[in-house]
Structure formats: C-alpha cells, structure tokens
XYZ file of C-alpha atoms in Angstrom:
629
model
C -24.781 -23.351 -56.292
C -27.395 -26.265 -55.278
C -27.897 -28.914 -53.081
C -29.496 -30.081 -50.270
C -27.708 -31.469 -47.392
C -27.880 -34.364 -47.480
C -20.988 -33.939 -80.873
C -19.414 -31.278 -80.929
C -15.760 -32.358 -79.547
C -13.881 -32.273 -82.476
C -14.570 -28.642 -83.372
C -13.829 -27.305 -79.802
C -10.553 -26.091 -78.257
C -9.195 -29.147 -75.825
C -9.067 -28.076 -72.157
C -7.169 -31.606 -71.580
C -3.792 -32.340 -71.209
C -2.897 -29.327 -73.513
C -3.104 -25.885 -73.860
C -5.902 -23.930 -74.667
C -6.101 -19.987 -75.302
C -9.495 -18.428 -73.493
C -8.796 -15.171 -75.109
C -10.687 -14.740 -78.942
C -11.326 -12.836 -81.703
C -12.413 -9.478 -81.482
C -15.085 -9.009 -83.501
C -18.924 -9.927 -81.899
C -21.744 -8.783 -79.905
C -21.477 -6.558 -76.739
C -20.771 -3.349 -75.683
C -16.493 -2.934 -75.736
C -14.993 -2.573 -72.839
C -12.754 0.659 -71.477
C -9.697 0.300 -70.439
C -9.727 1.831 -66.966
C -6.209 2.831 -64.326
C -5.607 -0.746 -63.042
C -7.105 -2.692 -64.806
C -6.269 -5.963 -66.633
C -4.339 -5.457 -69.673
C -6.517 -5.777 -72.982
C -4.154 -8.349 -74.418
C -4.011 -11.117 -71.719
C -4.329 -14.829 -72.852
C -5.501 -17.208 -70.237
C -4.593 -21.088 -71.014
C -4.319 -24.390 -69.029
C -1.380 -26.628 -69.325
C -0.763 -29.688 -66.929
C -3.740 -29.138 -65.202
C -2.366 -25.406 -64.211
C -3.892 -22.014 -65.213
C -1.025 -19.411 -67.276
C -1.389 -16.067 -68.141
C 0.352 -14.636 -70.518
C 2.768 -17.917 -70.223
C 3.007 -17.088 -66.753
C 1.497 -19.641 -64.054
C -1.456 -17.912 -62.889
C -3.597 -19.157 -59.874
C -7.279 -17.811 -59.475
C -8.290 -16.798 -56.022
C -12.319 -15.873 -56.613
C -15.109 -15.352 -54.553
C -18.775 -14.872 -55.513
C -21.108 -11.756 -55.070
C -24.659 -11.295 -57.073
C -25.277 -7.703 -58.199
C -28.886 -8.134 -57.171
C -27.839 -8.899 -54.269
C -26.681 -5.573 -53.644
C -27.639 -1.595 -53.727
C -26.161 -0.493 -56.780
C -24.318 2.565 -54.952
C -22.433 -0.158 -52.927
C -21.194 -2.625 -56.062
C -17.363 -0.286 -55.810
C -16.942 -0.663 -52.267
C -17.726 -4.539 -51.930
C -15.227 -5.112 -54.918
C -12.670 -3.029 -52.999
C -13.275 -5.529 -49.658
C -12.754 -8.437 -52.521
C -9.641 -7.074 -53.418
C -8.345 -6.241 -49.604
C -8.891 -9.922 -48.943
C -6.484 -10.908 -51.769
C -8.739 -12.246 -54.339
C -8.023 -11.198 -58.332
C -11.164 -12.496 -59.647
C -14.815 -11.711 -58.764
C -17.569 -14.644 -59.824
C -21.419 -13.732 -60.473
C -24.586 -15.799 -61.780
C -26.664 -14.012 -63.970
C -30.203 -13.659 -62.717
C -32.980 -14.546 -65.798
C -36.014 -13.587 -63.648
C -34.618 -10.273 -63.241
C -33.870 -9.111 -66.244
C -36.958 -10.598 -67.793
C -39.761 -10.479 -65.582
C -42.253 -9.898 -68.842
C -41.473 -12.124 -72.164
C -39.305 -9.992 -74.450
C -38.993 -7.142 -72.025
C -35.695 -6.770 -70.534
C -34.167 -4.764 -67.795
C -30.951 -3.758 -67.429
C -30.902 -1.020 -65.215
C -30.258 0.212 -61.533
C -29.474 -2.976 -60.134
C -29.402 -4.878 -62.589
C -26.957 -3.361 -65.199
C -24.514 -6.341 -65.408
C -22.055 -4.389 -67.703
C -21.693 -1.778 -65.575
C -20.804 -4.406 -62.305
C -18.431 -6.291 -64.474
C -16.425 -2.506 -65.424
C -16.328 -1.568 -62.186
C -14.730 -5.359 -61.093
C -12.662 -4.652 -64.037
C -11.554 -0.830 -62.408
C -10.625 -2.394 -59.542
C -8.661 -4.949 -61.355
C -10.610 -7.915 -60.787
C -11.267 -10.712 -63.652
C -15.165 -12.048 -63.656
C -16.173 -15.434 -64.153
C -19.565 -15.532 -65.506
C -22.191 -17.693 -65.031
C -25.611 -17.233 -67.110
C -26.940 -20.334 -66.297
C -29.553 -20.760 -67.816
C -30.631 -22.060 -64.231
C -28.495 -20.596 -61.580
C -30.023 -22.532 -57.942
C -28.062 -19.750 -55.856
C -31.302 -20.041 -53.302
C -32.404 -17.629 -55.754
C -36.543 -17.692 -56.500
C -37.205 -20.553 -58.843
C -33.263 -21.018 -60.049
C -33.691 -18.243 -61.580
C -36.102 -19.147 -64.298
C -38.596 -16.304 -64.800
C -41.872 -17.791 -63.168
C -43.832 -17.432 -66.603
C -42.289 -20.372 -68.515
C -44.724 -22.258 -65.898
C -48.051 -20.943 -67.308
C -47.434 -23.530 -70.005
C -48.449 -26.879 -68.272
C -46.306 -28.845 -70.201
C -43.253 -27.371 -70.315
C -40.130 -29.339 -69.096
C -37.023 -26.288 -67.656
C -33.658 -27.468 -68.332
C -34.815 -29.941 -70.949
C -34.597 -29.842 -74.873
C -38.381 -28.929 -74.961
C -38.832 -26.275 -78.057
C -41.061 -24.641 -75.379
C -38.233 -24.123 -73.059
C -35.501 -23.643 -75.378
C -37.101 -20.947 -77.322
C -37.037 -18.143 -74.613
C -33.567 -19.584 -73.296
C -32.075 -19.247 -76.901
C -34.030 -15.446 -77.003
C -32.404 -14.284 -73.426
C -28.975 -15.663 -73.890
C -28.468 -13.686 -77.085
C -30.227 -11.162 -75.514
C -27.688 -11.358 -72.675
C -24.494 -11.696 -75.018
C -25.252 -8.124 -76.951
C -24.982 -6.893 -73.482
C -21.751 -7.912 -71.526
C -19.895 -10.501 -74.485
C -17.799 -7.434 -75.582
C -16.288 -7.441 -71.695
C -14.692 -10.813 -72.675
C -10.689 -10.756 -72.499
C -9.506 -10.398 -75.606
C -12.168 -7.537 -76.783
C -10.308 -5.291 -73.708
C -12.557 -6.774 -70.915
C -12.095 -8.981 -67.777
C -14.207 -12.098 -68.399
C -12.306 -14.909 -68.165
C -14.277 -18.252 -68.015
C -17.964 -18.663 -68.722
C -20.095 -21.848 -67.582
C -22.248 -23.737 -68.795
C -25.677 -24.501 -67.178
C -24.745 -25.044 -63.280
C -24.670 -28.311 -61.780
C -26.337 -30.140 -63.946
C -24.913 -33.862 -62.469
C -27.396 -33.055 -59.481
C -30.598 -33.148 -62.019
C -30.192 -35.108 -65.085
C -27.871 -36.428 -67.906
C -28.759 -34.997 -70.949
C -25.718 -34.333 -73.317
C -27.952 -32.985 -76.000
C -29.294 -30.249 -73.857
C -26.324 -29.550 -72.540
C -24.508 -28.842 -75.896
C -27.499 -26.774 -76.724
C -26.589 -24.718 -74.176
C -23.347 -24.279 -75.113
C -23.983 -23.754 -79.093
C -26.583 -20.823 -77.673
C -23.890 -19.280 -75.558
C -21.694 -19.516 -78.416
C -24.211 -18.087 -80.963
C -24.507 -15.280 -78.682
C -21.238 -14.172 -78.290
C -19.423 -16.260 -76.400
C -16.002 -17.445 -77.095
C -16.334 -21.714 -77.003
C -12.861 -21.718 -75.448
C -14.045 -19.868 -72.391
C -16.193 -22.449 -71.422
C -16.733 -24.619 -68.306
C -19.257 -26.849 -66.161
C -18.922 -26.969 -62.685
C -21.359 -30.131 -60.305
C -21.039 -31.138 -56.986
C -22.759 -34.390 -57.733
C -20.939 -38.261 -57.184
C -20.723 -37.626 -61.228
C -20.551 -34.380 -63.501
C -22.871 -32.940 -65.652
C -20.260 -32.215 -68.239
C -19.397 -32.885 -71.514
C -16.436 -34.788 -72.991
C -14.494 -32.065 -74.455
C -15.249 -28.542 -71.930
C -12.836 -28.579 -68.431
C -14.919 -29.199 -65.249
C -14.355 -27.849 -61.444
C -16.038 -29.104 -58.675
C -18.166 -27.717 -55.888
C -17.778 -29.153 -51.972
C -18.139 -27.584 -48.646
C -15.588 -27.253 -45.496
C -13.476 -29.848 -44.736
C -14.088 -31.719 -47.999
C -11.207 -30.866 -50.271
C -8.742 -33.082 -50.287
C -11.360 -35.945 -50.865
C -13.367 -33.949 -54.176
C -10.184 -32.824 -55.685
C -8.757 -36.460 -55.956
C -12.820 -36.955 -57.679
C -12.118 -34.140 -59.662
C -9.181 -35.750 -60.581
C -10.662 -38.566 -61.676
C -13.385 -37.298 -63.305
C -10.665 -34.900 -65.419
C -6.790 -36.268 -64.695
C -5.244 -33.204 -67.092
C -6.931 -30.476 -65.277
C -7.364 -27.624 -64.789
C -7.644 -28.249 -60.916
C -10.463 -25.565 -59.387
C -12.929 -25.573 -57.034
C -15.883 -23.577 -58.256
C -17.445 -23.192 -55.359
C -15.700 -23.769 -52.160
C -18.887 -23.496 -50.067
C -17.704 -20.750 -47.031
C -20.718 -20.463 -45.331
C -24.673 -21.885 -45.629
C -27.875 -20.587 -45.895
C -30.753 -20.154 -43.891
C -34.342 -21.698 -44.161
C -37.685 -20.174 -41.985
C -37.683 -22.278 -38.707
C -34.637 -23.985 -38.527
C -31.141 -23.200 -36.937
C -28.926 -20.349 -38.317
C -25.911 -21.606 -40.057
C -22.240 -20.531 -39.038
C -19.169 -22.200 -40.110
C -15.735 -22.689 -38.407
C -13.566 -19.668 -40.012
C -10.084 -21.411 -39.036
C -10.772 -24.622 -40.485
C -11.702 -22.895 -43.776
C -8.635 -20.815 -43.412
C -6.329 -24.157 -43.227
C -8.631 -25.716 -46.301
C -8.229 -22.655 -48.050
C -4.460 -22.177 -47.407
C -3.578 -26.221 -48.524
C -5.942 -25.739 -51.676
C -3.598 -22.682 -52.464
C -0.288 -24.597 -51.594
C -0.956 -27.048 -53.763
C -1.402 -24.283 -56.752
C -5.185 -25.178 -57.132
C -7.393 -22.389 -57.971
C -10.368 -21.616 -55.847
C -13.337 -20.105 -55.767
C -15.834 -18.963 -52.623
C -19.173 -19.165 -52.637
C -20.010 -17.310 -51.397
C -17.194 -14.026 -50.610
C -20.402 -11.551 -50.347
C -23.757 -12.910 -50.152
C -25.985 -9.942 -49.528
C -29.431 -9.998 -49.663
C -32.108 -11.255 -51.510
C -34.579 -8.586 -51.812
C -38.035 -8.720 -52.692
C -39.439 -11.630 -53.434
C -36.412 -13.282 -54.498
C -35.666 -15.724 -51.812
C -36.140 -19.682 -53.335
C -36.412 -22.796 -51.241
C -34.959 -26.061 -50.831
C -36.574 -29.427 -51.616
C -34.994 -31.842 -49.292
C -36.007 -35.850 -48.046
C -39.790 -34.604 -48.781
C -39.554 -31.491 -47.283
C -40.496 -27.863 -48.663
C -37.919 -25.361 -47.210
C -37.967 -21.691 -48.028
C -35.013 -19.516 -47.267
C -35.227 -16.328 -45.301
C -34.805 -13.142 -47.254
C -30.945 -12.721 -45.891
C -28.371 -14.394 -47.844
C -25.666 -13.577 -45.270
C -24.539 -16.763 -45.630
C -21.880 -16.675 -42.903
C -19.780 -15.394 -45.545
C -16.653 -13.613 -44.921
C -18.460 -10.220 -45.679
C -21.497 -9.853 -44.300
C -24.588 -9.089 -45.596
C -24.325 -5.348 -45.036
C -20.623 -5.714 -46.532
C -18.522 -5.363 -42.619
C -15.866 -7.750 -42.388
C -16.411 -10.620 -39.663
C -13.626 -12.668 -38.445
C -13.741 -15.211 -41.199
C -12.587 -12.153 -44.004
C -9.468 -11.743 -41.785
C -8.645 -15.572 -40.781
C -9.274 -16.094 -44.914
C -7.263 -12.679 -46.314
C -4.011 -13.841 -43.555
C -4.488 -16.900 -45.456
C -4.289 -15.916 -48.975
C -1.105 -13.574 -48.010
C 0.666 -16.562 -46.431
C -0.269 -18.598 -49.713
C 0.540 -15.799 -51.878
C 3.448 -14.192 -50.275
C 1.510 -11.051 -51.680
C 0.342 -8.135 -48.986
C -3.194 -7.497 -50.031
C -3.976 -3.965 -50.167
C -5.128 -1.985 -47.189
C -8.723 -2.511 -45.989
C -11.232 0.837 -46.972
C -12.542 2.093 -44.494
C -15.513 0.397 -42.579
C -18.851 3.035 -42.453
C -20.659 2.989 -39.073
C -24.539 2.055 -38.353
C -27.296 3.566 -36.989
C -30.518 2.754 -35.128
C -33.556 4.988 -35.105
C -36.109 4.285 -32.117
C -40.053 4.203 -32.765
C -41.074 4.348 -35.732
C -44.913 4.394 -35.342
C -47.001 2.803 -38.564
C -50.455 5.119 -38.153
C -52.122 4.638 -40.710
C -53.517 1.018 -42.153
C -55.613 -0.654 -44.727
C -57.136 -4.225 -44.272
C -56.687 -7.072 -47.294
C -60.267 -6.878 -47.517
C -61.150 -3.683 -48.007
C -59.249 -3.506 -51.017
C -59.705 -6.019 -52.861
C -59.168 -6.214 -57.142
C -62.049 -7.308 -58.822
C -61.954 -11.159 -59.570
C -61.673 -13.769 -62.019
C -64.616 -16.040 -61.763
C -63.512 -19.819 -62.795
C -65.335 -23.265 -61.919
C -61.639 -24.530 -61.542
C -59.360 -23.378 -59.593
C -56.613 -21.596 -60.670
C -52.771 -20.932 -60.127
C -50.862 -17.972 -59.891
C -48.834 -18.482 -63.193
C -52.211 -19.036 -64.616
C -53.310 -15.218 -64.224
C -49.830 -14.368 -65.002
C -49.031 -13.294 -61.566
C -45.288 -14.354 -60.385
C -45.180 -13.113 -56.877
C -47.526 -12.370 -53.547
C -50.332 -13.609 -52.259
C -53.584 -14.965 -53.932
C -57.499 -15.538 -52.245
C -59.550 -18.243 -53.364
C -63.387 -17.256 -52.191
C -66.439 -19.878 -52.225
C -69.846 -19.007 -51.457
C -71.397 -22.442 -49.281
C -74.272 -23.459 -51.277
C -75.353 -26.377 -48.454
C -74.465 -26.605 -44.434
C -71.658 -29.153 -44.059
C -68.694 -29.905 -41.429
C -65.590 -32.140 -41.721
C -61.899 -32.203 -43.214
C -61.617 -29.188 -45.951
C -58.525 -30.872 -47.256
C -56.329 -28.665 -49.785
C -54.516 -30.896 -52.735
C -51.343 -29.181 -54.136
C -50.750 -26.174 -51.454
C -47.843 -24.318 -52.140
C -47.098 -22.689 -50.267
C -49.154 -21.367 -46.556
C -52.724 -20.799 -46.607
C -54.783 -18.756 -44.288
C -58.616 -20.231 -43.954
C -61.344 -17.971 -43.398
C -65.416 -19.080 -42.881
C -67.410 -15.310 -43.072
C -64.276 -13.479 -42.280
C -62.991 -15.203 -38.905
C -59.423 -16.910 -39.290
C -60.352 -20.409 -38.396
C -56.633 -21.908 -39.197
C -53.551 -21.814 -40.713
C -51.882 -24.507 -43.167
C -47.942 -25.239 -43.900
C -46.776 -26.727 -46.360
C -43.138 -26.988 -44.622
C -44.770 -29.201 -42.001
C -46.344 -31.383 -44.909
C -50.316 -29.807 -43.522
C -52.872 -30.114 -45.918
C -56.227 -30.700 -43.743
C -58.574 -28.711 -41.148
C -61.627 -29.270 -39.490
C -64.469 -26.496 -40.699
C -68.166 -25.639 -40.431
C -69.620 -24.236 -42.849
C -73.365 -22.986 -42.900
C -75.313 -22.485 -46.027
C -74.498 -19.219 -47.520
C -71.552 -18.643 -45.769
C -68.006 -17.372 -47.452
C -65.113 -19.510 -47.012
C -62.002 -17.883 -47.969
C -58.420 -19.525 -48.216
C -55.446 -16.789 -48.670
C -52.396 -18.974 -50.143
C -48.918 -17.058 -49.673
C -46.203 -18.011 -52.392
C -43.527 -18.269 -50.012
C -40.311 -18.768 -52.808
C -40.293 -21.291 -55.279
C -37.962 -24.654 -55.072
C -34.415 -23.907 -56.676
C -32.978 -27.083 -56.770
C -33.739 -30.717 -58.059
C -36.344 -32.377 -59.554
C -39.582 -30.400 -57.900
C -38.667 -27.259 -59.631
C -40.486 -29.179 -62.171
C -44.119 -28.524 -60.699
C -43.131 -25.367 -58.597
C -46.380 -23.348 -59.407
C -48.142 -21.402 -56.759
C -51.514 -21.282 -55.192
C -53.456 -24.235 -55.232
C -52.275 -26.463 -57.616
C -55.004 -29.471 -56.995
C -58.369 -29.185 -55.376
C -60.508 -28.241 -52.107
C -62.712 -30.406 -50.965
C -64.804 -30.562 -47.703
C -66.074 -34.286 -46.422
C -64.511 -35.873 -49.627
C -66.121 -33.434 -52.376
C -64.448 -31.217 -54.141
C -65.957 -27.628 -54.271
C -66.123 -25.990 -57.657
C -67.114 -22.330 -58.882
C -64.467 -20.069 -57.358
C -63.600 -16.282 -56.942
C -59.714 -15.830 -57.579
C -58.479 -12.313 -55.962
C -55.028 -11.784 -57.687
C -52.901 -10.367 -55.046
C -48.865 -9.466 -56.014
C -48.720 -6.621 -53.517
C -47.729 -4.171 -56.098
C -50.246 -1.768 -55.233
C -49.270 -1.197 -51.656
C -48.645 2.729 -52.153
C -52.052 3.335 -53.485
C -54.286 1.277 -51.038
C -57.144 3.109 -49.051
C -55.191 4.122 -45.983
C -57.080 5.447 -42.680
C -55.564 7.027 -39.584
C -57.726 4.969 -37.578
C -55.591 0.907 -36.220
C -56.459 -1.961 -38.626
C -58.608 -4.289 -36.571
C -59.162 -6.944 -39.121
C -55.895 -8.495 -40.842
C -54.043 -8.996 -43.133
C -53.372 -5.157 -42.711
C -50.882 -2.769 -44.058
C -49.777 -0.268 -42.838
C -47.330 2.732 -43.113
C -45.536 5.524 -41.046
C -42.846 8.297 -41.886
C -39.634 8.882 -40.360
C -36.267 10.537 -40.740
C -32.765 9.235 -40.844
C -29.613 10.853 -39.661
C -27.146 11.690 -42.716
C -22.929 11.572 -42.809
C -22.470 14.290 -45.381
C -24.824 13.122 -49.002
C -25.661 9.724 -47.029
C -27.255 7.807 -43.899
C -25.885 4.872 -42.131
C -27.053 1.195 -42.962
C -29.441 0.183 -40.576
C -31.457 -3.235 -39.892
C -35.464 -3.391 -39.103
C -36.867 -4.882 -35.945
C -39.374 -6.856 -37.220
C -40.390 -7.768 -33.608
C -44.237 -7.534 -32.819
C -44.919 -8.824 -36.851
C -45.858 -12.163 -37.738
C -45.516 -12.663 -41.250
C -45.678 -10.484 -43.917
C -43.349 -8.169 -46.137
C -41.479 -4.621 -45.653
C -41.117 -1.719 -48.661
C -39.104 1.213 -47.858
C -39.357 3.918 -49.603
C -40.261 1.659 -52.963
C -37.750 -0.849 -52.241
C -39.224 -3.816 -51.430
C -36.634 -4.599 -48.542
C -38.283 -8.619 -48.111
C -39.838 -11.049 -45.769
C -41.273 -10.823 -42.656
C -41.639 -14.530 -40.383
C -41.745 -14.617 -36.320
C -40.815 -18.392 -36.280
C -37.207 -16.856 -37.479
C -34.376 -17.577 -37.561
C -34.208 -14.008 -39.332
C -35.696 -11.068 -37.198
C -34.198 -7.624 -38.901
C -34.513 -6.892 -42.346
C -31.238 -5.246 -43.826
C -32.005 -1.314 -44.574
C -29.516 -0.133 -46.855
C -28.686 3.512 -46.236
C -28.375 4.486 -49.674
C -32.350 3.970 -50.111
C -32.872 6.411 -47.176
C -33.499 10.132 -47.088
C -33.166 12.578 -44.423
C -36.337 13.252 -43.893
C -40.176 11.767 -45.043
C -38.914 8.006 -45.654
C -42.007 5.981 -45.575
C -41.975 2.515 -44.134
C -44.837 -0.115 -45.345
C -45.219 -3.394 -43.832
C -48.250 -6.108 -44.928
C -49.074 -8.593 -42.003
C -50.945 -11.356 -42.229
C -51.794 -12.011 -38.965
C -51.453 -8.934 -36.623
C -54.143 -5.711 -36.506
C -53.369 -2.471 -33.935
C -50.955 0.024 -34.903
C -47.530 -1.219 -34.791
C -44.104 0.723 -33.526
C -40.816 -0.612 -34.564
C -37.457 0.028 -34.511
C -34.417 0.092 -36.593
C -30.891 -1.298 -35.073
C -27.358 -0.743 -35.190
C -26.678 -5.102 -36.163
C -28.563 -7.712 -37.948
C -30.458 -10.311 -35.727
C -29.782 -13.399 -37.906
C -30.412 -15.960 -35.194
C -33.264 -14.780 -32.864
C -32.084 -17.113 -29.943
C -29.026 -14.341 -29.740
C -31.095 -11.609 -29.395
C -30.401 -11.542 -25.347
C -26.672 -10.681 -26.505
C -27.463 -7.566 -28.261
C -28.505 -4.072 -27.379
C-alpha cells in the first residue's frame, strides 16, 4: 500500500484467458509445512479460468484482509487470526518487512516478532490461506518502504532500480527470505497461495527490466513463477505482460477501478488487492475515519459479483519503535503517528468496532456462510500515577564524537534511527539568518545551551534569526522523524542534515557530530533529583493488575509530554508528539509484569518530574478527549 491523496513471457504459466495451476513442485527451499486440525488440505490447486479463481475445480472466491506481524505482540498473532476468521475471511495477507529482519548487512532476524514462518502456521491452524508480499519495497507507512536504512550510506545508489548496488542485497535477502517460509507454499503442505511482485510499482516508474529481476530473484529463491502477481493503484500498472494484476482503490471507488482493471487485464482474474478500509494518520492533521456502511454495501456488490477482495487493512496494529514512515505529498513532508489503527475493522489493540460487524453481516449475506462465533473480547485496564523520579539530561550523557569539517548524515555513521547533535564552536561574533539546507527532519537550535528555536520540516522551515558571540557553542539537535515511504523522494530520504548551515550567507565548517539512536536509554546516568535542562529522560516503576498468567492491554497518557519516545519494559512502545492527533501510546499487556515494570520516556522539550497515566481506550483524535473518562 502507497499513495498520497491526492522477456520472459513465453516461459511463464499464462494467468490470461486460461487456466493456470498456482500449486508446484515439491522439492525447494524452506522449512515444510505441518499439517495442523483445520487446516488447508496439502493437495489444493488454485487456478484462474474466465477471470474467476477455482480450487480444486471448484469456484473459489478470496475474501482477505491484511495484518503485519510486526505490527503485533507475538503472544497475540492466534487471537487476531481467530477475529479474521469470525469476520468471514479465508485468507490472511502480510508484507514482509526488509528493515526488520535485516537491520545489519548479512545479519538476519527471525525471531520473537518477527518469525514469519511461525505467523504464516498459525494462519494456516486456523485455516486461513496467506498471500505474501516481500516486496522488495512494501510503502505500508512503514519506515522507509521498508528498505533497511543502510542501502543509503552509498550516495549513489538508486532503490527499486537495476543498480548492481541495489540489486545485490535485494537478490541476498530474498533468497535469504525463501529458505525461510517458500516450503509454506501450497503444494509443499502449506497455505501460501499468491505471491507479488514488488508493490505498486505504476505509482514510481516503468521499468520492465527491474521488474522481471524481481521476479527471476523470487523465483531463484523458491518461489513458484505461477504464484505470482503485481498489484498498482496508479491510472496505469506496473506489471508485466504475462503475470495477472489486481488493483488497489479506496471507498466508494469500485465499480469505476474494476472496469480499469478490466481494461488493463479483460481475462482476469478480477481482485482488489487492497480495498483501502480505513486511512492513516499523519502528526498535526485530522484523524481519519471512514463510513463503515458504505464499505459494507462496496464490499457486499464486490462479493455479488464473485470478485475477490482484499482489505487493507483488516488489522492494522501498531507500528512500534521507530517504524512509523511518512508521506511525501504536493511538496509536503508528512510523518505518520506511531498508531496504525487505521480505522480498520479491528482496532489497533485487536477489539472489534462497528465496522468488523457492518463488514462480517456483509460477508455472511454474500456468502450465505455463518462465520464462526466471535472469541471472546479481553477487558482493559487503567493504572493512575505513574510518577517518572528519576531523570538524565541529553547533555550530560553524551557519546564521544566524530570530528568532521563536513557535515555529516545519519546513514553516514551508520546510525538508522534517533536523534543526532551537530555542535560548532563560534570562532567570530555574528547575527543573522542561520539557515539549515537539507533538514530532515525537526531540529532543535541551541546558542551555549539555551533553546533559541525550533525548525519543521513539515511546515517547509529552514531559517532562524541567531546571535552568536565569539566562542560561543551553537548546537542544532535534528530528530529523524520516519523516513518517506512512497514516491520519488524516497530517493534522497537520508537523515540529519543533508546540505549545509550557514549564518549571514556562510556556511560554517568543522563540526562535532554526537550520534544519538537512543539505544542506550537503560544505562544513562539517572539521578533522583527533576531534570531541569531538556531533552531529559526519565523513568519510574509501577505494577499492573494480572487476569490469571496476564494483565490487561492498556494505552499511555502521553499528556504533559511534548515530543519524544516511550520504552516499556525494553519495548520500545513509539512516538511521543503534543500537536497530535495521537495522544496514548498502545501498551500491550503481554509486555507487562505484575510488579517492577519500568516506564522510560525521552522528551525533548519538557524538564520537572513527570506523572502519567495509563487508560482503559486509545485517544486517537485528541479533539475527543472531552468524550472520554
């Protein structure tokens, strides 16, 4: 998913006008799947004739909706699939998430979180297909498209381009990523059903050759070429000639980009991939809802009319850490909150809202097929004053610096995520415009330690008035605030300063660069005494009521913070903003304990001794907070 408002043919199985098996041979990379009570049988055959989906010969109509395992604690992966399933759909769709798995070059992760193979079993337990989507580049407001940030220390390197420079680490993570999950493909005893290609690729360029390189990788690594698909929301598709496409559109758009997808593809197979049920949110604008009974009629003609669908998303969740991207839209840098709620039909701490009920009566009435009973729905919990006593200031503990004439970036001292300080010692009095050249993405400015203003790169500020005495230290803290996800700036999405500083027209040169990914937040010098000079952490313990081996989801008040970041208990639970919309942080209660849990929060602005609170509902849209207890 991605937008902003606003020759190899011959060898390949055809999609059109005929029908084409997406079940292969067994042999290949992967770990086999187990057949599990309930799930799909091992010998299914999925093919397309006239434009319609059969299974096993049998017309078979998917009914999807998308949820990110990142996106979501681990311990919770069985009970979201079983709220997929109670809502009628028989397939579960996913991006795979590069930057996560391979946050260091060659060093992969699949663990906790992010053990793919084990998500895709479990969907296959509770008898749900998967469509996968590796990407490469994923969008899904997802930091950076999902591109690990160090393919950027390279200056030259061109993402989702044939450059050798690019390719090389794509080619060594997709086979990386097929010895993992390609042996949960259909015919090997699995559930994967379809696989696409890249992800939207109409929306940023036209390259056929990269495209098929895609493909031939996903093939080398395991992945059957008749599964195959591209999916664009563009005017035209990102496709090539002989792999089906599907088409992604938002509410009330379906009868209008099915007759385009019909054009673009007259002999099918007829799917939306991403029936958009929701939106997401950006710092400082409007929180997005969406009318659930008009998507209930859209959804209930697209399934009359036999079309398969699939909704993006059915469970967004949350993007934790530092994961959040940003939009690029008309000239205008937009970073999303760390919520990816999404107004989707299960919210972001998995409760049904009205939508999942308007949408699962409409599946049954399309269907004619009672979904199975809801699970039950756990309860929430709020836990009053939480005091923060002890703190640290920034400045106190800082890491020793690198010394450059130029400056620097953040990709350039391999750093991917945080904060980094940019310090100048004023060899002559001056006064005028210090005017910043390639900010990305908000900069604090500092002249001997007093805050002396603030720049944005959302509001397009670049410039600010300073004295500056001879000797003095002028310090500018630059906050990465989520890379750009979609379109053409993704391009140049590095971090820090990516140009100059210069004061009265002259560039200043010889520069301290402080480092700063907030990793080290747990070992800091902490005192009992309030922080008086910020940006301060700080951190408090508190307990948490427990329901037998458990405690109760709960949301943080982020109310008397101005912009920073939360950890809980080592989870690094996201992003702290006053301007909103978002003003509680999700708290899964999986990642608390009953007693001891330790609560860290970094602000940038703020110094005293904090108390906060935890409450029973999210705060989403901070003009509604009047409504809520």
């Amino acid at each position: 998913m991605g937008r902003p408002k606003s020759a190899t043919a011959a060898s390949a199985l055809k999609w059109l006008g005929v029908s084409m098996c997406m079940a292969f041979a067994a042999a290949g990379a992967g770990r086999a799947a187990t057949k599990q009570p309930g799930s799909p049988p091992a010998s299914h055959a999925l093919s397309v004739q006239h434009g319609k989906f059969m299974l096993d010969g049998k017309p078979f109509q998917i009914i999807s909706g998308e949820m990110h395992y990142p996106r979501i604690p681990r311990e919770y992966w069985r009970s979201r699939l079983k709220m997929a399933k109670a809502m009628g759909l028989n397939t579960i769709t996913s991006y795979v998430f590069w930057n996560a798995h391979e946050s260091t070059p060659g060093v992969y992760d699949f663990q906790g979180q992010n053990d793919l193979a084990e998500f895709i079993r479990e969907a296959q337990q509770e008898g749900l297909y998967v469509i996968l989507r590796p990407g490469p580049y994923v969008c899904a407001e997802w930091e950076f498209g999902g591109f690990p940030s160090w393919l950027l220390k390279d200056q030259d390197i061109k993402v989702r381009s044939t450059d050798p420079k690019f390719m090389r680490p794509v080619q060594r993570w997709l086979h990386r990523l097929g010895s993992e999950v390609a042996g949960l493909q259909l015919a090997r005893g699995g559930n994967i059903i379809a696989v696409q290609v890249e992800n939207e690729y109409g929306s940023f360029g036209d390259d056929q050759v990269y495209l098929d390189g895609i493909r031939r990788t996903l093939v080398d690594s395991g992945f059957d070429k008749s599964l195959l698909y591209t999916s664009d929301s563009a005017d035209r598709p990102g496709a090539l000639p002989d792999l089906p496409v599907v088409i992604n559109f938002g509410t009330g758009h379906a009868k209008e980009k099915f007759a385009q997808l019909h054009r673009w593809r007259p002999d099918g197979p007829s799917m939306t991939g991403e029936y958009w049920a929701g939106w997401f949110d950006h710092w400082g604008a409007p929180h997005h809802t969406a009318d659930a009974s008009v998507e209930a009629k859209e959804l209930a003609w697209m399934l009359g009319q036999g079309y398969s669908v699939s909704m993006y998303m059915f469970h967004g969740g949350t993007s934790f850490g530092w994961m959040n991207g940003a939009n690029w839209d008309e000239d205008s840098y937009q970073p999303d909150v760390t919520s990816y709620d999404y107004d989707a039909p299960l919210g972001e701490s998995g409760r049904p809202s009205p939508k999942y009920f308007a949408l699962r009566k409409a599946i049954a009435e399309a269907t004619q097929k009672a979904p199975p009973p809801l699970p039950e729905i756990p309860s929430t919990q709020a836990i009053a004053g939480i005091t923060l006593n002890e703190s640290a200031s920034l400045w106190d503990n800082l890491p020793t610096p690198t010394m450059s004439h130029e400056l620097k970036t953040m990709e350039d001292l391999d750093q991917a995520y945080g904060d980094i300080l940019y310090r100048k010692k004023v060899v002559a009095e001056t006064a005028g415009e210090l005017v910043i050249d390639g900010l990305h993405d908000y900069a604090q400015i500092y002249v001997d330690g007093a805050l002396v203003g603030t720049l944005d790169r959302r509001l397009k500020q670049n410039k600010l008035a300073v004295k500056l005495a001879k000797g003095s230290t002028l310090d500018i803290l630059v906050e990465n605030s989520g890379r750009i996800n979609f379109g053409k700036e993704l391009l140049k999405e590095r971090k820090g300063i990516l140009g100059s500083v210069s004061v009265k027209g002259s560039a200043l040169s010889d520069w301290q660069i402080y480092s700063l990914p907030l990793s080290n937040y747990a070992s800091l010098n902490y005192s009992s005494k309030p922080c008086r000079q910020a940006p301060c952490f700080y951190r408090g313990s508190f307990d948490a009521a427990m329901s037998g081996s458990a405690s109760a989801d709960t949301f943080l008040d982020t109310t008397g913070l101005t912009k920073g970041f939360a950890w809980l208990n080592g989870h690094p639970l996201g992003r702290i903003w006053k301007i909103g919309p978002q003003r509680t942080l999700y708290v899964p209660g999986v990642w608390l304990k009953p007693k001891g849990n330790q609560l860290t929060v970094i602000d940038l602005q703020g110094a005293g001794r904090p108390v906060l609170n935890m409450l029973k509902q999210p705060i989403l849209d901070a003009k509604a907070t009047a409504a809520l207890p």
